[in-house]
Amino acid sequence: MHDTLAEPLHLGGLVIEVRPAPGRRSVRVTVERDARIIAAVPMGTDRTALEQLLRSRLPWLYSKVRSREAEAEQRPYRRFVDGEGFFYLGRSHRLRIVDAAPRPVALAQGRLRLRRDCKDTASDVLVAWYLERGRQWLPRRVGPWAKTLDAPPVDLIVRPLGYRWGSCSARGALNIHWAVMQLPPALVDYVLVHELAHMYVRSHSPEFWRTVARALPDYDSRRQRLEEWGAGVWLPPTSVGVRSMTDV
C-alpha cells in the first residue's frame, strides 16, 4: 500500500477518511452519525482505483450526509433540572436534584437523583454512573449469549466509543459504549450478540448475519429499533460534534 493511501481524499466537496484495513477483501464506505465519511480499504489498494470507486458512490454519499445532518437537527437537548428525563435500560427516569446524598448520582424510587453540589459537573458524574452500571450489569448479560454462540470467555470493557455502540478487538475483547445502558435490554442484547459474532466473522457479510441470527432470529427488527433509539440517547455536551449514535 502506498503511504499516501491513508491520507484523506477530497472528492466532490466531501472529505473521505481512509483507513487501511488488513484482512478486508473489499472497500467498505460508511457515513458516521457525525457525517464523517470513512473508507476501510484492503492493504495494497490502488489510490486511483479507490478514487474512481468513491466517485461512483458520490450520489449515495451526498444523500447519506444530508440524512445525517437532518438527524443532528432533531437530537434532543437535556438539562440538569428537576423533571428532566434520562433513560436507563429503556425506561425514562425523571431527574431530581437533592441537597444531600451519599453518592453524586443514584437511582432511587424511580427517580434519578443528582446531588446539588455536583450540578456543575453533572455530565461527568452521570457518565461515571452509567459506566459503573454497565460494568456491573453487562458482563452478566453477555455470558448466556456467548454460550449460545459457543464463544470463548470474553473480556468486556465498558468505555466511551465515540459514535459506535460497540466493537470487537483483534484479541477478542468486546468494547461496549456506556451509552448502551440507556437502551432497552432487548437492544443491549443485539449489541452484545453483534459484537460476539464479530469474533467469528470480522466483516458484515452474509455469513456474519447468519451467525447473529443463530442467537437472534429477529435481529433485523432489533437493528431497526436501535437505529431509532440512536438519535435519542443522551450524550454529554462535551462530546463536540456528537449528533447521534450509529449502528454497530
PDB file of C-alpha atoms in Angstrom:
ATOM      1  CA  MET A   1       0.000   0.000   0.000  1.00  0.00           C
ATOM      2  CA  HIS A   2       1.266   3.430  -0.852  1.00  0.00           C
ATOM      3  CA  ASP A   3       1.994   5.666   2.127  1.00  0.00           C
ATOM      4  CA  THR A   4      -0.319   8.291   0.619  1.00  0.00           C
ATOM      5  CA  LEU A   5      -3.304   5.929   0.634  1.00  0.00           C
ATOM      6  CA  ALA A   6      -4.052   6.665   4.278  1.00  0.00           C
ATOM      7  CA  GLU A   7      -4.339  10.394   3.535  1.00  0.00           C
ATOM      8  CA  PRO A   8      -7.876  11.830   3.312  1.00  0.00           C
ATOM      9  CA  LEU A   9      -9.481  12.039  -0.117  1.00  0.00           C
ATOM     10  CA  HIS A  10     -11.235  15.210  -1.271  1.00  0.00           C
ATOM     11  CA  LEU A  11     -13.936  14.359  -3.801  1.00  0.00           C
ATOM     12  CA  GLY A  12     -16.929  16.387  -4.909  1.00  0.00           C
ATOM     13  CA  GLY A  13     -16.689  18.718  -1.942  1.00  0.00           C
ATOM     14  CA  LEU A  14     -16.516  15.812   0.523  1.00  0.00           C
ATOM     15  CA  VAL A  15     -13.626  14.762   2.738  1.00  0.00           C
ATOM     16  CA  ILE A  16     -13.249  10.984   2.996  1.00  0.00           C
ATOM     17  CA  GLU A  17     -11.122   9.473   5.739  1.00  0.00           C
ATOM     18  CA  VAL A  18      -9.210   6.427   4.504  1.00  0.00           C
ATOM     19  CA  ARG A  19      -8.347   3.638   6.927  1.00  0.00           C
ATOM     20  CA  PRO A  20      -6.142   0.712   5.889  1.00  0.00           C
ATOM     21  CA  ALA A  21      -7.905  -2.476   6.975  1.00  0.00           C
ATOM     22  CA  PRO A  22      -5.735  -5.618   6.934  1.00  0.00           C
ATOM     23  CA  GLY A  23      -7.849  -8.650   6.230  1.00  0.00           C
ATOM     24  CA  ARG A  24     -10.523  -6.870   4.215  1.00  0.00           C
ATOM     25  CA  ARG A  25     -11.164  -8.055   0.673  1.00  0.00           C
ATOM     26  CA  SER A  26     -13.206  -5.092  -0.499  1.00  0.00           C
ATOM     27  CA  VAL A  27     -13.673  -1.408   0.221  1.00  0.00           C
ATOM     28  CA  ARG A  28     -16.287  -0.554   2.848  1.00  0.00           C
ATOM     29  CA  VAL A  29     -17.631   3.008   2.918  1.00  0.00           C
ATOM     30  CA  THR A  30     -19.655   4.287   5.882  1.00  0.00           C
ATOM     31  CA  VAL A  31     -21.119   7.651   6.817  1.00  0.00           C
ATOM     32  CA  GLU A  32     -20.924   8.122  10.577  1.00  0.00           C
ATOM     33  CA  ARG A  33     -23.663   9.840  12.541  1.00  0.00           C
ATOM     34  CA  ASP A  34     -21.483  12.943  12.793  1.00  0.00           C
ATOM     35  CA  ALA A  35     -21.461  12.930   8.942  1.00  0.00           C
ATOM     36  CA  ARG A  36     -17.826  11.829   8.711  1.00  0.00           C
ATOM     37  CA  ILE A  37     -17.162   9.573   5.735  1.00  0.00           C
ATOM     38  CA  ILE A  38     -14.827   6.642   6.347  1.00  0.00           C
ATOM     39  CA  ALA A  39     -13.477   4.215   3.760  1.00  0.00           C
ATOM     40  CA  ALA A  40     -11.971   0.991   5.120  1.00  0.00           C
ATOM     41  CA  VAL A  41      -9.716  -0.375   2.394  1.00  0.00           C
ATOM     42  CA  PRO A  42      -7.753  -3.604   1.893  1.00  0.00           C
ATOM     43  CA  MET A  43      -3.985  -3.496   2.029  1.00  0.00           C
ATOM     44  CA  GLY A  44      -2.492  -2.868  -1.412  1.00  0.00           C
ATOM     45  CA  THR A  45      -5.467  -0.891  -2.735  1.00  0.00           C
ATOM     46  CA  ASP A  46      -4.518   1.435  -5.569  1.00  0.00           C
ATOM     47  CA  ARG A  47      -5.342   5.040  -4.733  1.00  0.00           C
ATOM     48  CA  THR A  48      -6.519   5.875  -8.260  1.00  0.00           C
ATOM     49  CA  ALA A  49      -8.850   2.874  -8.291  1.00  0.00           C
ATOM     50  CA  LEU A  50     -10.147   3.893  -4.869  1.00  0.00           C
ATOM     51  CA  GLU A  51     -10.923   7.398  -6.092  1.00  0.00           C
ATOM     52  CA  GLN A  52     -12.829   6.003  -9.071  1.00  0.00           C
ATOM     53  CA  LEU A  53     -14.869   3.745  -6.824  1.00  0.00           C
ATOM     54  CA  LEU A  54     -15.724   6.562  -4.440  1.00  0.00           C
ATOM     55  CA  ARG A  55     -16.684   8.897  -7.292  1.00  0.00           C
ATOM     56  CA  SER A  56     -19.188   6.292  -8.447  1.00  0.00           C
ATOM     57  CA  ARG A  57     -20.737   6.411  -4.973  1.00  0.00           C
ATOM     58  CA  LEU A  58     -20.943  10.194  -4.684  1.00  0.00           C
ATOM     59  CA  PRO A  59     -24.759  10.380  -5.174  1.00  0.00           C
ATOM     60  CA  TRP A  60     -25.245   7.911  -2.317  1.00  0.00           C
ATOM     61  CA  LEU A  61     -22.730   9.773  -0.162  1.00  0.00           C
ATOM     62  CA  TYR A  62     -24.453  13.128  -0.699  1.00  0.00           C
ATOM     63  CA  SER A  63     -27.790  11.581   0.247  1.00  0.00           C
ATOM     64  CA  LYS A  64     -26.403   9.906   3.356  1.00  0.00           C
ATOM     65  CA  VAL A  65     -24.605  13.032   4.565  1.00  0.00           C
ATOM     66  CA  ARG A  66     -27.825  15.070   4.196  1.00  0.00           C
ATOM     67  CA  SER A  67     -29.667  12.403   6.177  1.00  0.00           C
ATOM     68  CA  ARG A  68     -27.103  12.505   8.982  1.00  0.00           C
ATOM     69  CA  GLU A  69     -27.282  16.294   9.145  1.00  0.00           C
ATOM     70  CA  ALA A  70     -31.085  16.175   9.357  1.00  0.00           C
ATOM     71  CA  GLU A  71     -30.832  13.736  12.258  1.00  0.00           C
ATOM     72  CA  ALA A  72     -28.479  16.129  14.048  1.00  0.00           C
ATOM     73  CA  GLU A  73     -31.081  18.884  13.971  1.00  0.00           C
ATOM     74  CA  GLN A  74     -33.615  16.606  15.670  1.00  0.00           C
ATOM     75  CA  ARG A  75     -31.353  15.492  18.505  1.00  0.00           C
ATOM     76  CA  PRO A  76     -32.997  16.257  21.883  1.00  0.00           C
ATOM     77  CA  TYR A  77     -31.283  18.549  24.347  1.00  0.00           C
ATOM     78  CA  ARG A  78     -31.389  17.671  28.036  1.00  0.00           C
ATOM     79  CA  ARG A  79     -30.871  19.934  31.017  1.00  0.00           C
ATOM     80  CA  PHE A  80     -29.902  19.043  34.553  1.00  0.00           C
ATOM     81  CA  VAL A  81     -33.060  20.330  36.180  1.00  0.00           C
ATOM     82  CA  ASP A  82     -35.850  18.721  38.165  1.00  0.00           C
ATOM     83  CA  GLY A  83     -38.140  16.690  35.938  1.00  0.00           C
ATOM     84  CA  GLU A  84     -35.768  16.188  33.003  1.00  0.00           C
ATOM     85  CA  GLY A  85     -35.890  12.609  31.712  1.00  0.00           C
ATOM     86  CA  PHE A  86     -32.875  10.318  31.335  1.00  0.00           C
ATOM     87  CA  PHE A  87     -33.089   6.726  30.123  1.00  0.00           C
ATOM     88  CA  TYR A  88     -31.784   3.698  31.944  1.00  0.00           C
ATOM     89  CA  LEU A  89     -32.354   0.272  30.364  1.00  0.00           C
ATOM     90  CA  GLY A  90     -35.140   1.631  28.216  1.00  0.00           C
ATOM     91  CA  ARG A  91     -37.110   3.432  30.915  1.00  0.00           C
ATOM     92  CA  SER A  92     -37.175   7.191  31.350  1.00  0.00           C
ATOM     93  CA  HIS A  93     -36.398   8.359  34.883  1.00  0.00           C
ATOM     94  CA  ARG A  94     -37.068  11.921  35.951  1.00  0.00           C
ATOM     95  CA  LEU A  95     -34.152  13.824  37.395  1.00  0.00           C
ATOM     96  CA  ARG A  96     -34.412  15.075  40.941  1.00  0.00           C
ATOM     97  CA  ILE A  97     -31.891  17.490  42.422  1.00  0.00           C
ATOM     98  CA  VAL A  98     -31.260  16.665  46.077  1.00  0.00           C
ATOM     99  CA  ASP A  99     -29.349  18.617  48.717  1.00  0.00           C
ATOM    100  CA  ALA A 100     -27.660  15.664  50.378  1.00  0.00           C
ATOM    101  CA  ALA A 101     -26.858  12.126  49.247  1.00  0.00           C
ATOM    102  CA  PRO A 102     -24.024   9.642  49.847  1.00  0.00           C
ATOM    103  CA  ARG A 103     -23.247   9.476  46.115  1.00  0.00           C
ATOM    104  CA  PRO A 104     -23.319  12.079  43.332  1.00  0.00           C
ATOM    105  CA  VAL A 105     -25.869  10.095  41.279  1.00  0.00           C
ATOM    106  CA  ALA A 106     -28.255   7.354  42.345  1.00  0.00           C
ATOM    107  CA  LEU A 107     -31.409   5.714  41.048  1.00  0.00           C
ATOM    108  CA  ALA A 108     -33.955   5.508  43.851  1.00  0.00           C
ATOM    109  CA  GLN A 109     -37.728   5.061  43.853  1.00  0.00           C
ATOM    110  CA  GLY A 110     -37.877   5.545  40.106  1.00  0.00           C
ATOM    111  CA  ARG A 111     -36.039   8.872  40.210  1.00  0.00           C
ATOM    112  CA  LEU A 112     -32.524   9.631  39.063  1.00  0.00           C
ATOM    113  CA  ARG A 113     -31.119  11.684  41.901  1.00  0.00           C
ATOM    114  CA  LEU A 114     -28.341  14.188  41.344  1.00  0.00           C
ATOM    115  CA  ARG A 115     -26.656  15.791  44.327  1.00  0.00           C
ATOM    116  CA  ARG A 116     -26.897  19.569  44.109  1.00  0.00           C
ATOM    117  CA  ASP A 117     -23.193  20.201  44.690  1.00  0.00           C
ATOM    118  CA  CYS A 118     -22.468  18.128  41.557  1.00  0.00           C
ATOM    119  CA  LYS A 119     -24.583  20.179  39.148  1.00  0.00           C
ATOM    120  CA  ASP A 120     -21.538  21.923  37.693  1.00  0.00           C
ATOM    121  CA  THR A 121     -20.025  18.550  36.806  1.00  0.00           C
ATOM    122  CA  ALA A 122     -23.332  16.792  36.135  1.00  0.00           C
ATOM    123  CA  SER A 123     -22.278  15.421  32.745  1.00  0.00           C
ATOM    124  CA  ASP A 124     -19.150  13.831  34.169  1.00  0.00           C
ATOM    125  CA  VAL A 125     -20.820  12.276  37.197  1.00  0.00           C
ATOM    126  CA  LEU A 126     -23.705  10.933  35.121  1.00  0.00           C
ATOM    127  CA  VAL A 127     -21.331   9.337  32.616  1.00  0.00           C
ATOM    128  CA  ALA A 128     -19.449   7.818  35.562  1.00  0.00           C
ATOM    129  CA  TRP A 129     -22.738   6.425  36.863  1.00  0.00           C
ATOM    130  CA  TYR A 130     -23.607   4.824  33.507  1.00  0.00           C
ATOM    131  CA  LEU A 131     -20.079   3.389  33.308  1.00  0.00           C
ATOM    132  CA  GLU A 132     -20.378   1.857  36.759  1.00  0.00           C
ATOM    133  CA  ARG A 133     -23.792   0.385  35.989  1.00  0.00           C
ATOM    134  CA  GLY A 134     -22.541  -1.030  32.720  1.00  0.00           C
ATOM    135  CA  ARG A 135     -19.501  -2.661  34.312  1.00  0.00           C
ATOM    136  CA  GLN A 136     -21.770  -4.377  36.825  1.00  0.00           C
ATOM    137  CA  TRP A 137     -24.636  -5.376  34.521  1.00  0.00           C
ATOM    138  CA  LEU A 138     -23.160  -6.119  31.102  1.00  0.00           C
ATOM    139  CA  PRO A 139     -20.718  -8.942  31.982  1.00  0.00           C
ATOM    140  CA  ARG A 140     -23.607 -10.930  33.459  1.00  0.00           C
ATOM    141  CA  ARG A 141     -25.729 -10.189  30.416  1.00  0.00           C
ATOM    142  CA  VAL A 142     -23.158 -11.269  27.826  1.00  0.00           C
ATOM    143  CA  GLY A 143     -22.425 -14.666  29.380  1.00  0.00           C
ATOM    144  CA  PRO A 144     -25.546 -16.546  28.157  1.00  0.00           C
ATOM    145  CA  TRP A 145     -25.184 -15.090  24.650  1.00  0.00           C
ATOM    146  CA  ALA A 146     -21.553 -16.195  24.486  1.00  0.00           C
ATOM    147  CA  LYS A 147     -22.673 -19.735  25.352  1.00  0.00           C
ATOM    148  CA  THR A 148     -25.377 -19.609  22.681  1.00  0.00           C
ATOM    149  CA  LEU A 149     -22.768 -18.784  20.041  1.00  0.00           C
ATOM    150  CA  ASP A 150     -20.184 -21.168  21.503  1.00  0.00           C
ATOM    151  CA  ALA A 151     -17.863 -18.229  22.031  1.00  0.00           C
ATOM    152  CA  PRO A 152     -14.951 -18.495  24.453  1.00  0.00           C
ATOM    153  CA  PRO A 153     -14.987 -16.431  27.652  1.00  0.00           C
ATOM    154  CA  VAL A 154     -14.702 -12.793  26.695  1.00  0.00           C
ATOM    155  CA  ASP A 155     -13.311  -9.667  28.274  1.00  0.00           C
ATOM    156  CA  LEU A 156     -15.941  -6.951  28.234  1.00  0.00           C
ATOM    157  CA  ILE A 157     -14.767  -3.363  28.526  1.00  0.00           C
ATOM    158  CA  VAL A 158     -17.234  -0.506  29.064  1.00  0.00           C
ATOM    159  CA  ARG A 159     -15.925   2.837  27.868  1.00  0.00           C
ATOM    160  CA  PRO A 160     -16.655   5.774  25.561  1.00  0.00           C
ATOM    161  CA  LEU A 161     -16.596   4.683  21.919  1.00  0.00           C
ATOM    162  CA  GLY A 162     -17.342   7.869  20.071  1.00  0.00           C
ATOM    163  CA  TYR A 163     -20.119   7.146  17.614  1.00  0.00           C
ATOM    164  CA  ARG A 164     -20.261   3.365  17.915  1.00  0.00           C
ATOM    165  CA  TRP A 165     -22.278   1.153  20.226  1.00  0.00           C
ATOM    166  CA  GLY A 166     -19.571  -1.478  20.354  1.00  0.00           C
ATOM    167  CA  SER A 167     -16.527  -3.047  18.770  1.00  0.00           C
ATOM    168  CA  CYS A 168     -14.602  -6.310  18.912  1.00  0.00           C
ATOM    169  CA  SER A 169     -10.839  -6.070  19.239  1.00  0.00           C
ATOM    170  CA  ALA A 170      -8.397  -8.271  17.359  1.00  0.00           C
ATOM    171  CA  ARG A 171      -7.752 -10.259  20.546  1.00  0.00           C
ATOM    172  CA  GLY A 172     -11.468 -10.894  21.042  1.00  0.00           C
ATOM    173  CA  ALA A 173     -12.305  -8.345  23.738  1.00  0.00           C
ATOM    174  CA  LEU A 174     -15.699  -6.682  23.497  1.00  0.00           C
ATOM    175  CA  ASN A 175     -15.720  -2.898  23.820  1.00  0.00           C
ATOM    176  CA  ILE A 176     -19.166  -1.559  24.677  1.00  0.00           C
ATOM    177  CA  HIS A 177     -20.185   2.094  24.852  1.00  0.00           C
ATOM    178  CA  TRP A 178     -21.538   3.158  28.239  1.00  0.00           C
ATOM    179  CA  ALA A 179     -24.495   4.713  26.416  1.00  0.00           C
ATOM    180  CA  VAL A 180     -25.954   1.246  25.770  1.00  0.00           C
ATOM    181  CA  MET A 181     -27.178   1.394  29.358  1.00  0.00           C
ATOM    182  CA  GLN A 182     -29.865   3.768  28.123  1.00  0.00           C
ATOM    183  CA  LEU A 183     -31.265   1.160  25.725  1.00  0.00           C
ATOM    184  CA  PRO A 184     -33.985  -1.412  26.385  1.00  0.00           C
ATOM    185  CA  PRO A 185     -32.431  -4.775  27.345  1.00  0.00           C
ATOM    186  CA  ALA A 186     -33.528  -6.355  24.044  1.00  0.00           C
ATOM    187  CA  LEU A 187     -31.431  -3.808  22.143  1.00  0.00           C
ATOM    188  CA  VAL A 188     -28.490  -4.196  24.522  1.00  0.00           C
ATOM    189  CA  ASP A 189     -28.648  -7.897  23.691  1.00  0.00           C
ATOM    190  CA  TYR A 190     -28.477  -7.073  19.989  1.00  0.00           C
ATOM    191  CA  VAL A 191     -25.317  -5.009  20.524  1.00  0.00           C
ATOM    192  CA  LEU A 192     -23.712  -7.809  22.537  1.00  0.00           C
ATOM    193  CA  VAL A 193     -24.607 -10.539  20.044  1.00  0.00           C
ATOM    194  CA  HIS A 194     -23.446  -8.348  17.158  1.00  0.00           C
ATOM    195  CA  GLU A 195     -20.006  -7.949  18.704  1.00  0.00           C
ATOM    196  CA  LEU A 196     -19.796 -11.610  19.731  1.00  0.00           C
ATOM    197  CA  ALA A 197     -20.494 -12.564  16.111  1.00  0.00           C
ATOM    198  CA  HIS A 198     -17.504 -10.451  15.068  1.00  0.00           C
ATOM    199  CA  MET A 199     -15.309 -12.870  16.985  1.00  0.00           C
ATOM    200  CA  TYR A 200     -16.019 -15.322  14.159  1.00  0.00           C
ATOM    201  CA  VAL A 201     -16.602 -13.037  11.163  1.00  0.00           C
ATOM    202  CA  ARG A 202     -14.971  -9.602  11.060  1.00  0.00           C
ATOM    203  CA  SER A 203     -16.990  -8.216   8.150  1.00  0.00           C
ATOM    204  CA  HIS A 204     -20.743  -7.704   7.779  1.00  0.00           C
ATOM    205  CA  SER A 205     -21.012 -10.494   5.241  1.00  0.00           C
ATOM    206  CA  PRO A 206     -23.967 -12.891   4.844  1.00  0.00           C
ATOM    207  CA  GLU A 207     -22.042 -15.359   6.979  1.00  0.00           C
ATOM    208  CA  PHE A 208     -21.859 -12.750   9.747  1.00  0.00           C
ATOM    209  CA  TRP A 209     -25.612 -12.143   9.738  1.00  0.00           C
ATOM    210  CA  ARG A 210     -26.254 -15.885   9.761  1.00  0.00           C
ATOM    211  CA  THR A 211     -24.145 -16.052  12.904  1.00  0.00           C
ATOM    212  CA  VAL A 212     -26.162 -13.246  14.501  1.00  0.00           C
ATOM    213  CA  ALA A 213     -29.403 -14.982  13.501  1.00  0.00           C
ATOM    214  CA  ARG A 214     -28.370 -18.123  15.354  1.00  0.00           C
ATOM    215  CA  ALA A 215     -28.842 -16.209  18.590  1.00  0.00           C
ATOM    216  CA  LEU A 216     -31.352 -13.576  17.495  1.00  0.00           C
ATOM    217  CA  PRO A 217     -33.672 -14.666  14.658  1.00  0.00           C
ATOM    218  CA  ASP A 218     -35.376 -11.249  14.909  1.00  0.00           C
ATOM    219  CA  TYR A 219     -32.102  -9.331  14.695  1.00  0.00           C
ATOM    220  CA  ASP A 220     -33.279  -7.205  11.763  1.00  0.00           C
ATOM    221  CA  SER A 221     -36.173  -5.687  13.700  1.00  0.00           C
ATOM    222  CA  ARG A 222     -33.882  -5.076  16.654  1.00  0.00           C
ATOM    223  CA  ARG A 223     -31.363  -3.397  14.384  1.00  0.00           C
ATOM    224  CA  GLN A 224     -34.068  -1.064  13.064  1.00  0.00           C
ATOM    225  CA  ARG A 225     -35.195  -0.217  16.597  1.00  0.00           C
ATOM    226  CA  LEU A 226     -31.588   0.505  17.549  1.00  0.00           C
ATOM    227  CA  GLU A 227     -31.365   2.925  14.646  1.00  0.00           C
ATOM    228  CA  GLU A 228     -34.396   4.772  16.025  1.00  0.00           C
ATOM    229  CA  TRP A 229     -33.051   4.834  19.572  1.00  0.00           C
ATOM    230  CA  GLY A 230     -29.677   6.108  18.423  1.00  0.00           C
ATOM    231  CA  ALA A 231     -30.988   9.599  17.761  1.00  0.00           C
ATOM    232  CA  GLY A 232     -32.459   9.925  21.251  1.00  0.00           C
ATOM    233  CA  VAL A 233     -29.817   8.698  23.679  1.00  0.00           C
ATOM    234  CA  TRP A 234     -28.164  11.273  25.897  1.00  0.00           C
ATOM    235  CA  LEU A 235     -24.529  12.076  25.247  1.00  0.00           C
ATOM    236  CA  PRO A 236     -22.588  14.716  27.172  1.00  0.00           C
ATOM    237  CA  PRO A 237     -22.393  18.159  25.585  1.00  0.00           C
ATOM    238  CA  THR A 238     -18.613  17.979  25.905  1.00  0.00           C
ATOM    239  CA  SER A 239     -18.697  15.405  23.089  1.00  0.00           C
ATOM    240  CA  VAL A 240     -18.198  18.068  20.459  1.00  0.00           C
ATOM    241  CA  GLY A 241     -19.738  17.107  17.155  1.00  0.00           C
ATOM    242  CA  VAL A 242     -21.627  14.112  18.520  1.00  0.00           C
ATOM    243  CA  ARG A 243     -25.005  14.031  16.803  1.00  0.00           C
ATOM    244  CA  SER A 244     -26.271  10.507  17.138  1.00  0.00           C
ATOM    245  CA  MET A 245     -25.114   7.016  17.848  1.00  0.00           C
ATOM    246  CA  THR A 246     -24.523   4.767  14.886  1.00  0.00           C
ATOM    247  CA  ASP A 247     -25.360   1.144  14.439  1.00  0.00           C
ATOM    248  CA  VAL A 248     -22.698  -1.340  15.472  1.00  0.00           C
TER     249      VAL A 248
END
